[in-house]
Coordinates of C-alpha atoms and ligand atoms in Angstrom, one line a residue:
X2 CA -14.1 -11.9 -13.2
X3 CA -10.2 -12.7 -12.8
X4 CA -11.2 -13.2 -8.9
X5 CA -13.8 -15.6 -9.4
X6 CA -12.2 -17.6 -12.3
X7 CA -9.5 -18.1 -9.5
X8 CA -11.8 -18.7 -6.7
X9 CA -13.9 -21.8 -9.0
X10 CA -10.1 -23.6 -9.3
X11 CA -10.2 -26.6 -7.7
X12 CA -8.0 -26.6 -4.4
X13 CA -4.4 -27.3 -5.6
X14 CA -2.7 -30.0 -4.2
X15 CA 0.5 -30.5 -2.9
X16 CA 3.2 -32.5 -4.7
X17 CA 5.6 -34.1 -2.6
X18 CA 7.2 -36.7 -5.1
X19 CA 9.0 -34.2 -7.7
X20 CA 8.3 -33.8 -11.7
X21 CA 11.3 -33.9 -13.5
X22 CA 11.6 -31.2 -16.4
X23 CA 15.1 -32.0 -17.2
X24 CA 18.0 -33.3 -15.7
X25 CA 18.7 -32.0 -12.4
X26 CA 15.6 -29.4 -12.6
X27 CA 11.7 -30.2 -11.3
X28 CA 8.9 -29.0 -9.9
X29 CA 6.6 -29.5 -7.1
X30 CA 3.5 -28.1 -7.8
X31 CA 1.5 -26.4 -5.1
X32 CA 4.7 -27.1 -2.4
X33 CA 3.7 -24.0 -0.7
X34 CA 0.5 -23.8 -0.9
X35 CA 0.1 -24.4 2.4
X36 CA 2.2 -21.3 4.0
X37 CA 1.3 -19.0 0.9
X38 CA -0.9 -16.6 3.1
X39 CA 1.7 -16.2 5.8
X40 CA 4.7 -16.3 3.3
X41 CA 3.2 -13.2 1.8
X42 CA 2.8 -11.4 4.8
X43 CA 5.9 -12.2 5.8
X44 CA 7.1 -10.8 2.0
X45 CA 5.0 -7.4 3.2
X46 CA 6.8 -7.3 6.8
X47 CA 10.1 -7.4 4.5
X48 CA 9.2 -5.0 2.2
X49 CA 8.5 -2.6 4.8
X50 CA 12.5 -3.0 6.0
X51 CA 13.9 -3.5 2.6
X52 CA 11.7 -1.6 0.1
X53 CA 10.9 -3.0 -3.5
X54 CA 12.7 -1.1 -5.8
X55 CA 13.1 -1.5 -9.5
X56 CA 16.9 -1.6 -10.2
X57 CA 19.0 -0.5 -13.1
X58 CA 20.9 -2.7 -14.9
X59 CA 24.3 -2.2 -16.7
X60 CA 22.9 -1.8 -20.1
X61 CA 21.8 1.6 -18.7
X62 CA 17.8 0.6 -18.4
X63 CA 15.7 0.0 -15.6
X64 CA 14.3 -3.5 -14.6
X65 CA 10.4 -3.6 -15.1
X66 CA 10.8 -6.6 -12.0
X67 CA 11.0 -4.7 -8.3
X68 CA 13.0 -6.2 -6.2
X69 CA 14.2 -6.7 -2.3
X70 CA 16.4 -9.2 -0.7
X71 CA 16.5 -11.1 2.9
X72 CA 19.9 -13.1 4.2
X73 CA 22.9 -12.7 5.0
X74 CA 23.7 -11.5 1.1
X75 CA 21.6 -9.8 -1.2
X76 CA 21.3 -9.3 -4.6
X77 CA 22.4 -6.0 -6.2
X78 CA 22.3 -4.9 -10.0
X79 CA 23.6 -1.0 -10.5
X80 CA 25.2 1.1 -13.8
X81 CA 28.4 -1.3 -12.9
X82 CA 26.9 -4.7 -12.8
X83 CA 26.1 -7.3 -11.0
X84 CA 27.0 -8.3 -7.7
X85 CA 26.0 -9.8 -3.6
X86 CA 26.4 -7.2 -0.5
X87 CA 25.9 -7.7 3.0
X88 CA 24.0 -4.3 3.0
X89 CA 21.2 -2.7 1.3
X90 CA 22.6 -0.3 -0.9
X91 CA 19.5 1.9 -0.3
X92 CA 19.0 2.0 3.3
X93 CA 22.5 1.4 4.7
X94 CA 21.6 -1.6 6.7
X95 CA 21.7 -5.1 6.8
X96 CA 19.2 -7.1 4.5
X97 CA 16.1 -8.8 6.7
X98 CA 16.5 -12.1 8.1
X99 CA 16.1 -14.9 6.2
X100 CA 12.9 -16.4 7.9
X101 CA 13.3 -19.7 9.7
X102 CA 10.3 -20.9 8.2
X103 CA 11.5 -20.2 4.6
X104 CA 14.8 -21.4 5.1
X105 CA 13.3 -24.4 6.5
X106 CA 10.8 -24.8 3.1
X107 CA 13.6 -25.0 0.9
X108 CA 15.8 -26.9 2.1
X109 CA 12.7 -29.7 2.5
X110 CA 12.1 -28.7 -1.4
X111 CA 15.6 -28.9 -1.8
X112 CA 15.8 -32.5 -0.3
X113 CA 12.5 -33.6 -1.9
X114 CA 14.4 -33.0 -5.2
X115 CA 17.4 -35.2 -4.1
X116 CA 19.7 -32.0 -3.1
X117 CA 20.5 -33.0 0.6
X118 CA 22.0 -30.2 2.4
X119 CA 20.9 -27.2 1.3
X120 CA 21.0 -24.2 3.6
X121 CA 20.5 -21.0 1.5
X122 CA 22.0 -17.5 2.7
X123 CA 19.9 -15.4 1.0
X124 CA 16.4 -14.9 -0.9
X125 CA 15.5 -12.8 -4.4
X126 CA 12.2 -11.6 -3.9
X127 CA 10.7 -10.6 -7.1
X128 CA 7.8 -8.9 -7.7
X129 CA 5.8 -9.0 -10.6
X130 CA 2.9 -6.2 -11.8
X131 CA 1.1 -6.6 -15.4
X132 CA 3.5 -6.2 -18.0
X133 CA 6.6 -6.8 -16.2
X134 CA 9.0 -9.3 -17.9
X135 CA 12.5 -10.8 -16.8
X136 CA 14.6 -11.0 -20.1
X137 CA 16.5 -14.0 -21.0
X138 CA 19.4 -15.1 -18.7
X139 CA 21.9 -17.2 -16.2
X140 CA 22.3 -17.2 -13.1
X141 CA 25.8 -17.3 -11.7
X142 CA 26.6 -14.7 -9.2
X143 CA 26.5 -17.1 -6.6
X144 CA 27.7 -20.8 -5.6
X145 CA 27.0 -22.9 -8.8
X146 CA 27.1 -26.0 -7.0
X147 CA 24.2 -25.4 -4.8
X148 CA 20.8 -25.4 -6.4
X149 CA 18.5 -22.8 -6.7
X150 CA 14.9 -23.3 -5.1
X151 CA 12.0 -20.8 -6.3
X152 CA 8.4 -20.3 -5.3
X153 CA 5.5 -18.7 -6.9
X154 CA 2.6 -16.6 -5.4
X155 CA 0.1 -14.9 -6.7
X156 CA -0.5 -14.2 -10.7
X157 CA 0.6 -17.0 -12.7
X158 CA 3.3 -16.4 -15.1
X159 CA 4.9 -18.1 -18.4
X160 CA 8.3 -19.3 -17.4
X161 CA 10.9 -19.4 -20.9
X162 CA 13.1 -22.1 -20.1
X163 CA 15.8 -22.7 -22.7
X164 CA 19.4 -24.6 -22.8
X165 CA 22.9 -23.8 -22.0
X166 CA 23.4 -21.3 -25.1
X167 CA 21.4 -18.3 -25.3
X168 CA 20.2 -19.4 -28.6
X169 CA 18.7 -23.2 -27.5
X170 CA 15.4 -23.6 -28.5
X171 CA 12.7 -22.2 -25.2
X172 CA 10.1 -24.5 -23.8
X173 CA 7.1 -22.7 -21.7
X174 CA 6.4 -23.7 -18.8
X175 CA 3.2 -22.2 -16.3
X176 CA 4.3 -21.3 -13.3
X177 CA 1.1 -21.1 -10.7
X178 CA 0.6 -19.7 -7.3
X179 CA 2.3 -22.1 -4.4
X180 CA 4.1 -23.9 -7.0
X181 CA 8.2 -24.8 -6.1
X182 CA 11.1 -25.6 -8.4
X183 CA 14.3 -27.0 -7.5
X184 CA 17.5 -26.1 -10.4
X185 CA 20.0 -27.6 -10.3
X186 CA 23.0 -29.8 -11.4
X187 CA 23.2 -29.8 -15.1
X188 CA 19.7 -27.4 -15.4
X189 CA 22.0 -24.7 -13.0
X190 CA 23.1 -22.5 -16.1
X191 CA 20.4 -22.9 -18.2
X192 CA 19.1 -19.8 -19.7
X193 CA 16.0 -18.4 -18.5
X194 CA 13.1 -15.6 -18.1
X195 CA 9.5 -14.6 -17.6
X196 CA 7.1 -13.4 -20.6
X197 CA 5.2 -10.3 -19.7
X198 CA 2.9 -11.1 -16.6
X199 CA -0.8 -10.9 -18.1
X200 CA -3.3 -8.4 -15.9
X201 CA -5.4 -10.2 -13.7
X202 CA -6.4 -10.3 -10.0
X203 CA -5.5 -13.0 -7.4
X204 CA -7.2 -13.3 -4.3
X205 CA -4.3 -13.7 -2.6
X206 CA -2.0 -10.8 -3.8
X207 CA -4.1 -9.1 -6.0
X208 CA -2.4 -7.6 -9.5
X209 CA 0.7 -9.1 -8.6
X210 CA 3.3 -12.4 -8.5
X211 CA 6.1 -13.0 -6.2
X212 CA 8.9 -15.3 -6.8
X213 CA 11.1 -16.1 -4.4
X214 CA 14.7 -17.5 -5.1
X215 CA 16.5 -19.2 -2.2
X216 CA 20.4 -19.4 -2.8
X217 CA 23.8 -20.0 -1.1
X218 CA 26.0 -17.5 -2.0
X219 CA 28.9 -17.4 0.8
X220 CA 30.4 -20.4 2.0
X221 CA 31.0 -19.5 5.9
X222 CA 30.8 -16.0 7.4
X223 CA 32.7 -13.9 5.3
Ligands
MD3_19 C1 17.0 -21.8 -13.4 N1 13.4 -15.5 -11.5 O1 15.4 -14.4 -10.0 S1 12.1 -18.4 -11.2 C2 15.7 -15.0 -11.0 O2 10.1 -16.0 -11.8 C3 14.7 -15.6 -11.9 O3 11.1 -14.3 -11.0 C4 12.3 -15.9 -12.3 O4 15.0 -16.1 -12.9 C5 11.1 -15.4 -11.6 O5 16.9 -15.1 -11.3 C6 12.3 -17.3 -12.6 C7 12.8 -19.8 -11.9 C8 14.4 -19.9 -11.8 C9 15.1 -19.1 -10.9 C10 16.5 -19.3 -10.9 C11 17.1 -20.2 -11.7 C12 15.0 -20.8 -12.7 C13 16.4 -20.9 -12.6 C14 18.5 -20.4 -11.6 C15 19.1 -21.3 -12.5 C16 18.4 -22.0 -13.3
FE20 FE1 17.2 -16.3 -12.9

């Protein structure tokens, strides 16, 4: 059912000239397509090192996204707020490597967008079952003049896209398996989320998306 309707798509292609959304955001549709199967073993390899884990948020709830980290930072959200350590909080140890071959991806995707230069630190790994949702927000825990680069795999999911004030008017956007977008200038602090990720089956990663957010956090090493 789900499967097949996925395996009749056409083949996606891969866009290497980008669509602009806005000003300073686009997307490359089916960018990595080509490394998805790999990527998301390389996501399990991870995973096994720095578990998923759903983390609580300083509201006092629970994200319904699970989440792990690889670089030299990684992304923490606990009862105090949020923040980047060099460790995982839940193991003690350093975060995985970045892979060569991701870093590599976005800063091509990066580049492809007109952002020369980009070396992220670190990666957001988000993992997405039915029914989990990422509420409204910004991003700005790390270096707000480097872009943000983000790749989808797996389930597709409805990305909100609003303005600079929480209250802007939100455009929907699909977001599909292999597809890349690149934030940033003026699109950097725009509001943002994920509507509740519909049930479904992927041949690729079954009842699940990933999303992947390449960053620079730290400017040399601190
Ligand atoms: C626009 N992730 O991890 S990706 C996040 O699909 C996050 O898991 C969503 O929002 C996801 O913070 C959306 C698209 C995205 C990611 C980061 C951005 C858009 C962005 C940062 C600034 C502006
Ligand atoms: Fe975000």
């Amino acid at each position: 059912m789900a499967q097949q309707e996925f395996a009749l798509d056409p083949p996606q292609h891969a866009d290497t000239v980008p669509k602009w959304l806005d000003t300073g955001a686009c997307v490359l549709r089916g960018l990595a397509i080509a490394r998805a199967v790999e990527m998301i073993a390389d996501i399990r390899r991870i995973a096994r090192g720095a578990p998923f884990r759903r983390m609580p948020t300083p509201g006092g709830g629970v994200m319904s996204v699970a989440m792990t980290c690889c670089g030299a930072a990684g992304w923490c959200s606990d009862s105090h707020g949020y923040r980047y350590v060099a460790r995982d909080p839940r193991t003690d140890r350093p975060w995985p490597p970045l892979p060569d071959t991701w870093r590599d991806l976005a800063t091509r995707a990066a580049t492809l967008a007109g952002y020369e230069g980009f070396v992220p630190d670190t990666c957001l790994i988000n993992g997405y079952r039915p029914g989990a949702r990422m509420g409204l927000h910004q991003d700005r825990d790390e270096r707000l003049d480097a872009p943000v680069v983000s790749l989808s795999f797996g389930l597709p999911a409805v990305f909100r896209w609003g303005g600079p004030r929480r209250t802007d008017p939100l455009r929907r956007i699909p977001l599909l398996h292999g597809d890349v977008v690149v934030w940033g200038g003026p699109s950097r602090l725009v509001f943002h989320g994920i509507a509740p990720l519909r049930p479904g089956a992927h041949p690729v990663t079954g009842p699940c998306r990933y999303n992947l957010t390449f960053r620079r956090v730290w400017q040399g090493d601190e």
